[in-house]
XYZ file of C-alpha atoms in Angstrom:
483
model
C 7.295 -74.756 -65.316
C 5.854 -75.891 -68.662
C 3.773 -73.338 -70.542
C 0.761 -72.387 -68.442
C -2.561 -73.435 -69.964
C -5.730 -72.666 -68.022
C -9.403 -72.795 -68.875
C -12.740 -71.354 -67.937
C -15.436 -73.949 -68.613
C -18.951 -72.565 -68.165
C -22.145 -74.522 -68.550
C -24.640 -72.605 -70.743
C -27.403 -73.097 -68.195
C -27.648 -69.388 -67.444
C -26.140 -65.966 -68.009
C -22.742 -64.675 -66.898
C -22.910 -63.784 -63.211
C -20.373 -62.430 -60.730
C -19.060 -65.855 -59.663
C -18.561 -66.979 -63.290
C -16.898 -63.715 -64.197
C -14.447 -63.932 -61.295
C -13.469 -67.514 -62.191
C -12.808 -66.453 -65.778
C -10.973 -63.303 -64.731
C -8.618 -65.045 -62.287
C -7.730 -67.647 -64.927
C -7.197 -64.893 -67.492
C -4.924 -62.893 -65.175
C -2.983 -66.031 -64.197
C -2.447 -67.020 -67.835
C -1.424 -63.555 -68.977
C 0.869 -62.986 -65.993
C 2.750 -66.202 -66.761
C 2.705 -65.762 -70.542
C 0.359 -68.729 -70.949
C -2.823 -69.625 -72.804
C -6.389 -68.991 -71.672
C -9.026 -71.345 -73.084
C -12.825 -71.219 -72.902
C -14.527 -74.604 -73.118
C -18.319 -74.918 -73.151
C -19.595 -77.749 -70.924
C -22.997 -78.192 -72.536
C -23.999 -81.770 -71.739
C -26.765 -80.805 -69.292
C -29.501 -80.521 -71.911
C -32.307 -80.309 -69.343
C -30.979 -77.024 -67.928
C -29.636 -75.622 -71.205
C -30.494 -71.957 -71.892
C -30.494 -71.003 -75.566
C -28.709 -67.681 -75.047
C -26.441 -68.983 -72.267
C -23.330 -69.538 -74.360
C -23.765 -66.235 -76.193
C -24.217 -64.357 -72.905
C -21.081 -65.902 -71.432
C -18.899 -64.951 -74.394
C -20.417 -61.512 -75.044
C -20.107 -60.308 -71.472
C -16.619 -61.722 -70.969
C -15.646 -59.643 -74.007
C -17.487 -56.639 -72.529
C -15.396 -56.983 -69.366
C -12.226 -56.940 -71.460
C -11.294 -60.628 -71.172
C -9.797 -62.183 -74.320
C -9.078 -65.849 -74.924
C -6.697 -67.853 -77.097
C -8.921 -70.843 -77.927
C -12.679 -71.447 -77.900
C -15.746 -72.149 -80.017
C -15.501 -68.763 -81.741
C -11.743 -68.592 -82.420
C -10.885 -72.277 -82.822
C -7.575 -73.805 -81.735
C -5.551 -77.007 -81.937
C -7.338 -78.781 -79.057
C -10.978 -78.657 -80.203
C -13.821 -79.237 -80.397
C -14.466 -76.722 -77.614
C -18.029 -77.852 -76.837
C -18.249 -80.888 -74.587
C -21.263 -82.205 -76.520
C -19.039 -82.547 -79.604
C -16.274 -84.536 -77.881
C -17.958 -87.957 -77.574
C -15.401 -89.680 -79.820
C -12.601 -88.399 -77.586
C -14.174 -89.831 -74.413
C -15.023 -93.264 -75.864
C -11.546 -94.899 -75.777
C -10.962 -93.748 -72.188
C -14.298 -95.235 -71.110
C -13.468 -98.483 -72.878
C -10.039 -98.632 -71.249
C -11.603 -98.405 -67.792
C -14.123 -101.112 -68.646
C -11.466 -103.406 -70.178
C -9.293 -103.122 -67.070
C -12.266 -103.701 -64.710
C -11.779 -100.209 -63.287
C -15.378 -99.388 -64.221
C -18.518 -101.474 -64.721
C -22.063 -101.294 -66.015
C -24.809 -100.746 -63.479
C -28.410 -101.607 -64.408
C -30.139 -100.333 -61.264
C -33.232 -98.245 -61.968
C -33.760 -94.777 -60.535
C -36.478 -96.244 -58.289
C -34.077 -98.875 -56.914
C -31.406 -96.253 -56.318
C -33.878 -93.986 -54.521
C -35.058 -96.868 -52.323
C -31.433 -97.634 -51.402
C -30.858 -93.969 -50.566
C -33.954 -93.762 -48.351
C -32.956 -96.923 -46.483
C -29.485 -95.517 -45.793
C -30.916 -92.236 -44.529
C -33.360 -94.124 -42.291
C -30.389 -96.012 -40.800
C -28.414 -92.818 -40.215
C -25.903 -93.609 -42.965
C -24.400 -91.229 -45.514
C -26.193 -91.935 -48.801
C -23.907 -93.467 -51.418
C -24.088 -96.234 -53.964
C -23.728 -99.580 -52.173
C -22.190 -101.558 -55.044
C -25.155 -103.858 -55.719
C -24.216 -104.264 -59.401
C -20.443 -104.063 -58.924
C -19.872 -107.737 -59.717
C -22.617 -108.873 -62.080
C -22.168 -112.122 -63.979
C -22.553 -112.204 -67.766
C -25.861 -114.010 -67.301
C -27.176 -111.336 -64.916
C -26.188 -108.597 -67.359
C -27.978 -110.403 -70.198
C -31.094 -110.741 -68.067
C -31.149 -107.003 -67.342
C -30.656 -106.232 -71.032
C -33.543 -108.567 -71.869
C -35.718 -106.486 -69.511
C -34.804 -103.459 -71.625
C -32.725 -101.798 -68.929
C -30.134 -99.231 -70.055
C -26.936 -99.279 -67.950
C -24.945 -96.402 -66.537
C -21.187 -96.900 -66.107
C -19.675 -96.532 -62.652
C -16.070 -96.071 -61.599
C -14.658 -98.566 -59.079
C -13.590 -96.271 -56.277
C -10.375 -97.510 -54.598
C -10.979 -98.503 -50.962
C -9.129 -97.168 -47.907
C -7.223 -94.591 -49.920
C -6.489 -90.987 -48.967
C -6.444 -88.467 -51.781
C -4.240 -85.503 -50.921
C -3.326 -82.541 -53.065
C -1.582 -79.230 -52.463
C -4.157 -76.599 -53.283
C -2.741 -73.350 -54.723
C -4.969 -71.376 -52.332
C -5.758 -73.638 -49.383
C -2.579 -75.695 -49.003
C -2.800 -79.441 -48.305
C -6.307 -80.896 -48.663
C -7.214 -84.569 -48.029
C -10.215 -86.789 -48.750
C -10.922 -90.390 -47.695
C -12.032 -92.568 -50.630
C -14.376 -94.490 -48.336
C -16.619 -91.411 -48.298
C -17.510 -92.029 -51.941
C -19.532 -94.827 -53.419
C -18.790 -96.033 -56.941
C -19.973 -93.032 -58.920
C -21.394 -92.718 -62.412
C -18.999 -91.702 -65.182
C -21.458 -92.310 -68.045
C -25.207 -91.760 -67.683
C -27.851 -94.133 -69.036
C -28.219 -91.930 -72.117
C -24.545 -92.463 -72.942
C -23.455 -88.933 -71.965
C -20.330 -88.748 -69.759
C -20.812 -87.022 -66.407
C -19.051 -83.783 -65.535
C -16.418 -85.265 -63.209
C -15.311 -87.753 -65.851
C -15.492 -85.577 -68.952
C -13.669 -82.654 -67.316
C -10.636 -84.865 -66.627
C -10.420 -86.080 -70.219
C -10.931 -82.549 -71.543
C -8.278 -81.059 -69.258
C -5.807 -83.834 -70.130
C -6.431 -83.655 -73.883
C -6.187 -79.865 -73.844
C -2.947 -80.017 -71.804
C -4.362 -77.880 -68.984
C -1.604 -77.269 -66.431
C -3.588 -75.478 -63.680
C -7.237 -75.795 -62.677
C -8.217 -72.589 -60.869
C -11.891 -72.512 -59.874
C -14.351 -71.691 -57.107
C -14.419 -73.343 -53.696
C -17.719 -75.070 -54.529
C -15.730 -77.402 -56.819
C -13.338 -78.679 -54.157
C -15.463 -81.771 -53.402
C -15.208 -82.705 -57.095
C -11.415 -82.800 -56.948
C -10.986 -86.270 -55.333
C -13.359 -87.822 -57.875
C -11.349 -86.263 -60.667
C -8.104 -87.419 -59.063
C -9.468 -90.985 -59.111
C -9.972 -90.771 -62.881
C -6.499 -89.321 -63.433
C -4.979 -92.081 -61.295
C -6.897 -95.025 -62.784
C -6.115 -93.881 -66.318
C -2.475 -93.185 -65.470
C -2.702 -89.492 -66.418
C -0.594 -86.685 -64.882
C -2.418 -84.343 -62.499
C -2.701 -80.610 -63.113
C -2.280 -78.233 -60.178
C -5.536 -77.379 -58.427
C -6.554 -74.111 -56.789
C -9.917 -73.276 -55.203
C -10.780 -69.639 -54.604
C -12.795 -68.519 -51.587
C -16.555 -68.084 -51.711
C -18.063 -64.666 -52.403
C -20.380 -63.594 -49.560
C -22.923 -60.803 -49.080
C -23.215 -58.315 -46.216
C -24.706 -61.027 -43.975
C -21.623 -63.176 -44.719
C -23.829 -65.656 -46.575
C -22.701 -67.298 -49.804
C -23.601 -65.226 -52.846
C -26.680 -66.753 -54.402
C -28.491 -65.985 -57.649
C -31.610 -65.517 -55.508
C -29.938 -62.854 -53.335
C -31.892 -59.678 -54.137
C -29.476 -57.427 -52.197
C -26.792 -57.815 -54.861
C -27.116 -57.477 -58.619
C -25.963 -60.868 -59.885
C -25.507 -60.717 -63.637
C -22.896 -58.806 -65.608
C -25.531 -57.891 -68.193
C -27.425 -55.934 -65.513
C -24.351 -53.867 -64.668
C -23.969 -52.881 -68.310
C -27.665 -51.955 -68.438
C -27.267 -49.711 -65.365
C -24.347 -47.901 -66.944
C -21.382 -49.350 -65.094
C -18.051 -49.215 -66.928
C -16.381 -52.494 -67.969
C -12.921 -51.375 -66.844
C -14.291 -50.595 -63.381
C -16.085 -53.946 -63.174
C -12.881 -55.740 -64.222
C -10.987 -53.861 -61.485
C -13.600 -54.575 -58.804
C -14.017 -58.278 -59.598
C -10.234 -58.789 -59.580
C -10.238 -57.670 -55.917
C -12.889 -60.214 -54.871
C -10.611 -62.678 -53.136
C -7.262 -61.371 -54.347
C -5.247 -58.498 -52.966
C -2.247 -56.689 -54.425
C 0.642 -55.421 -52.361
C 0.141 -51.935 -50.950
C -2.999 -49.884 -50.420
C -3.841 -48.954 -54.027
C -7.201 -50.221 -55.316
C -7.508 -48.648 -58.761
C -5.656 -50.580 -61.478
C -5.672 -50.801 -65.240
C -6.017 -54.247 -66.789
C -2.324 -54.173 -67.694
C -1.372 -53.346 -64.098
C -3.531 -56.179 -62.772
C -1.865 -58.629 -65.170
C 1.595 -57.445 -64.107
C 0.751 -57.550 -60.383
C -1.288 -60.759 -60.289
C 0.239 -63.260 -57.864
C -1.654 -66.485 -57.196
C 0.028 -66.650 -53.778
C -2.019 -63.611 -52.754
C -5.381 -65.290 -53.397
C -7.310 -65.160 -50.138
C -8.298 -68.199 -48.082
C -11.024 -66.116 -46.407
C -14.404 -65.436 -47.996
C -14.549 -62.493 -50.400
C -17.019 -59.810 -49.294
C -19.085 -58.309 -52.118
C -19.112 -54.653 -51.086
C -21.676 -52.672 -53.101
C -20.368 -49.369 -51.767
C -16.841 -50.220 -52.852
C -18.070 -51.162 -56.324
C -19.856 -47.809 -56.663
C -16.753 -45.978 -55.401
C -14.502 -47.763 -57.899
C -16.916 -47.107 -60.754
C -17.137 -43.439 -59.730
C -13.329 -43.150 -59.975
C -13.551 -44.392 -63.564
C -16.589 -42.205 -64.357
C -14.713 -39.078 -63.252
C -11.808 -39.881 -65.584
C -13.968 -40.737 -68.594
C -14.501 -38.441 -71.564
C -17.593 -36.309 -70.770
C -19.173 -37.028 -74.165
C -19.005 -40.796 -73.498
C -20.672 -40.312 -70.117
C -23.341 -38.156 -71.761
C -24.047 -40.874 -74.330
C -24.453 -43.388 -71.484
C -26.656 -41.130 -69.334
C -28.972 -39.637 -71.973
C -31.111 -42.799 -72.495
C -31.894 -42.883 -68.756
C -33.084 -39.261 -68.809
C -35.191 -40.028 -71.874
C -36.658 -43.164 -70.314
C -37.665 -41.108 -67.260
C -39.414 -38.619 -69.545
C -37.055 -35.784 -68.585
C -35.497 -35.329 -72.014
C -37.457 -35.671 -75.256
C -37.074 -38.802 -77.344
C -36.123 -36.559 -80.267
C -34.545 -33.499 -78.598
C -33.558 -30.373 -80.519
C -30.054 -28.947 -80.254
C -30.942 -26.548 -77.433
C -32.360 -29.349 -75.273
C -29.373 -31.572 -76.060
C -26.935 -28.823 -75.080
C -28.813 -28.309 -71.806
C -28.804 -32.075 -71.094
C -25.090 -32.242 -71.892
C -24.402 -29.534 -69.264
C -26.609 -31.359 -66.761
C -24.732 -34.652 -67.150
C -21.345 -32.870 -67.002
C -22.469 -31.184 -63.784
C -23.057 -34.563 -62.121
C -20.258 -36.574 -63.731
C -17.962 -36.166 -60.680
C -20.714 -37.588 -58.430
C -22.164 -40.370 -60.565
C -21.469 -43.933 -59.441
C -23.117 -45.321 -62.593
C -24.981 -43.768 -65.510
C -28.522 -44.695 -64.388
C -27.967 -42.641 -61.241
C -28.347 -39.434 -63.257
C -32.149 -39.559 -62.940
C -32.041 -39.585 -59.137
C -29.187 -37.091 -58.826
C -30.763 -34.512 -61.145
C -34.305 -34.742 -59.789
C -34.227 -31.134 -58.534
C -34.082 -29.852 -62.129
C -37.419 -31.383 -63.061
C -39.614 -30.476 -60.075
C -42.273 -27.805 -60.184
C -41.833 -27.175 -56.469
C -38.933 -27.998 -54.201
C -39.616 -29.961 -51.053
C -37.473 -29.589 -47.971
C -36.381 -32.485 -45.825
C -35.554 -32.117 -42.118
C -31.942 -31.037 -42.725
C -33.054 -28.431 -45.278
C -35.753 -27.135 -42.908
C -33.140 -26.557 -40.220
C -31.076 -24.451 -42.608
C -34.098 -22.315 -43.499
C -35.084 -21.678 -39.867
C -32.075 -19.404 -39.275
C -32.805 -15.768 -38.358
C -31.087 -14.183 -41.363
C -32.953 -16.136 -44.084
C -35.547 -13.470 -44.889
C -32.920 -10.749 -45.332
C -30.721 -13.067 -47.430
C -33.517 -14.227 -49.749
C -34.841 -10.706 -50.314
C -31.362 -9.516 -51.334
C -30.780 -12.599 -53.495
C -34.105 -12.127 -55.326
C -33.265 -8.476 -55.977
C -29.792 -9.242 -57.364
C -30.911 -12.218 -59.496
C -33.833 -10.190 -60.928
C -31.420 -7.537 -62.183
C -29.143 -10.155 -63.754
C -29.446 -10.335 -67.555
C -26.714 -12.927 -68.163
C -27.681 -15.940 -66.039
C -24.354 -17.728 -66.549
C -22.436 -19.477 -63.736
C -19.828 -16.702 -63.777
C -22.439 -13.938 -63.414
C -24.319 -15.867 -60.712
C -21.092 -16.334 -58.766
C -20.421 -12.583 -58.967
C -23.957 -11.719 -57.776
C -23.693 -14.085 -54.797
C -20.522 -12.211 -53.827
C -22.432 -8.949 -54.221
C -25.162 -10.297 -51.909
C -22.458 -11.205 -49.388
C -21.099 -7.645 -49.533
C -24.544 -6.075 -49.246
C -25.753 -8.199 -46.301
C -22.521 -9.114 -44.507
C -23.650 -12.767 -44.530
C -20.858 -15.103 -45.582
C -19.522 -18.658 -45.587
C -21.862 -21.529 -44.846
C -24.597 -19.128 -43.672
C -24.588 -17.634 -47.158
C -24.122 -20.586 -49.477
C -26.136 -23.290 -47.709
C -29.455 -21.373 -47.587
C -29.047 -20.346 -51.252
C -28.478 -23.986 -52.239
C -31.482 -25.167 -50.212
C -33.753 -22.379 -51.483
C -33.016 -22.979 -55.165
C -32.350 -26.744 -55.273
C -34.125 -28.058 -52.169
C -30.977 -29.957 -51.198
C -28.161 -29.422 -48.714
C -25.460 -30.769 -51.001
C -24.820 -31.145 -54.688
C -22.688 -29.962 -57.580
C -21.085 -26.519 -57.979
C -23.736 -24.042 -56.854
C -23.451 -21.392 -59.630
C -23.509 -24.155 -62.277
C -26.596 -25.753 -60.724
C -28.482 -22.434 -60.434
C -27.623 -21.519 -64.048
C -28.980 -24.833 -65.315
C -32.153 -24.541 -63.238
C -32.720 -21.223 -65.017
C -33.542 -17.678 -63.979
C -37.338 -17.920 -63.932
C -37.436 -21.122 -61.868
C -34.745 -19.886 -59.464
C -36.573 -16.588 -58.861
C -39.905 -18.369 -58.391
C -38.406 -20.707 -55.764
C -36.761 -17.833 -53.893
C -39.977 -15.751 -53.992
C -42.084 -18.629 -52.709
C -39.669 -19.034 -49.797
C -39.810 -15.311 -48.990
């Protein structure tokens, strides 16, 4: 195999979303696994849909995920320019070659004429495609159209009765009948090459060996194969990864509110880039064995394109939160505190300019919930009990408090906590044991009512730690109110 060269070629018409990120990540892993090059090329010819920050978002959040590249607009390289809009001089000789060899031609049909043709075909139950009306214009006819002021597009002459077959890296053999395509536009009326033409020239000129992309591009492949064939260029290998679907097994859409779509939003919620990298790598690819937590280096070493799935990749929110939680638990507690503090401040639970005492308390609070947190923003919901004037009991908590021994237990607990001068977790733990000895109540019947009485919840972090952070006065008030 010649040196692997792959590319991720986003259009800056929006921000980096899950589907983009997976395409980039698979190409990155493939290149690194095979010791090849990973290139980012910006396909920015769609000016109508261009978003000013689109390119910046793509590059910034790929970097945030931990993806590095060998060539692009920001690092240069020997195969530039790396923006499609700057490559017009490269496309021109290829376009001219097709025209000179009568493999392409100028079409002067107006958009209104093309729309009328399309409507007529639909009315007759035909598949809409260009019918070839201007495929064989005489020089005189061309001159007449020019005299009218018409600007031509350039169309490729699609070979008739030809089957285009390729061995897809993911799907196996895939075939298309050329008769299903009309002569399609390779250069628009404004002189800008269309995607399916420009991408072939770019991939050839940049010596791309493998084109690994999403399944939504598979219908583009035969058109691109036509260009390769008519220009006499060698084909790269193609691979089309399975669609990403939501819980209803529907294709992931930017309008799908059930799933957060953009990588930027995950950073804002306090997800960790390493965890996101890990999770996205498993969307349509599976390693050998049962392990699901991998470092970037392990994913590079283990990546095998033969294990890319043919079946749709299910975006599992619960799995993402579980993976991120595994990374959160392993992270330095000070880093997690730095991520979580702004969310507590935004919720008005910690001052904007806290003193050292408040910071120390907040640091203990975040550390208490670090083992449970799926992402940093979750700290506000998890720690709600620490900021309530009065606890409220849900149905499960009510059941716990309806047991016969609750009055005796709470009276003893209030007495022991009142006498406690050092309200540290260690002292609280010792007093709970003393309450157990004094009342004979133990196990779940002891700990669960204490947790519910002081925190209002039936589960949570280490009980003595939680009670210590809530504070003596608040804990005693809650117990007394219950009594």
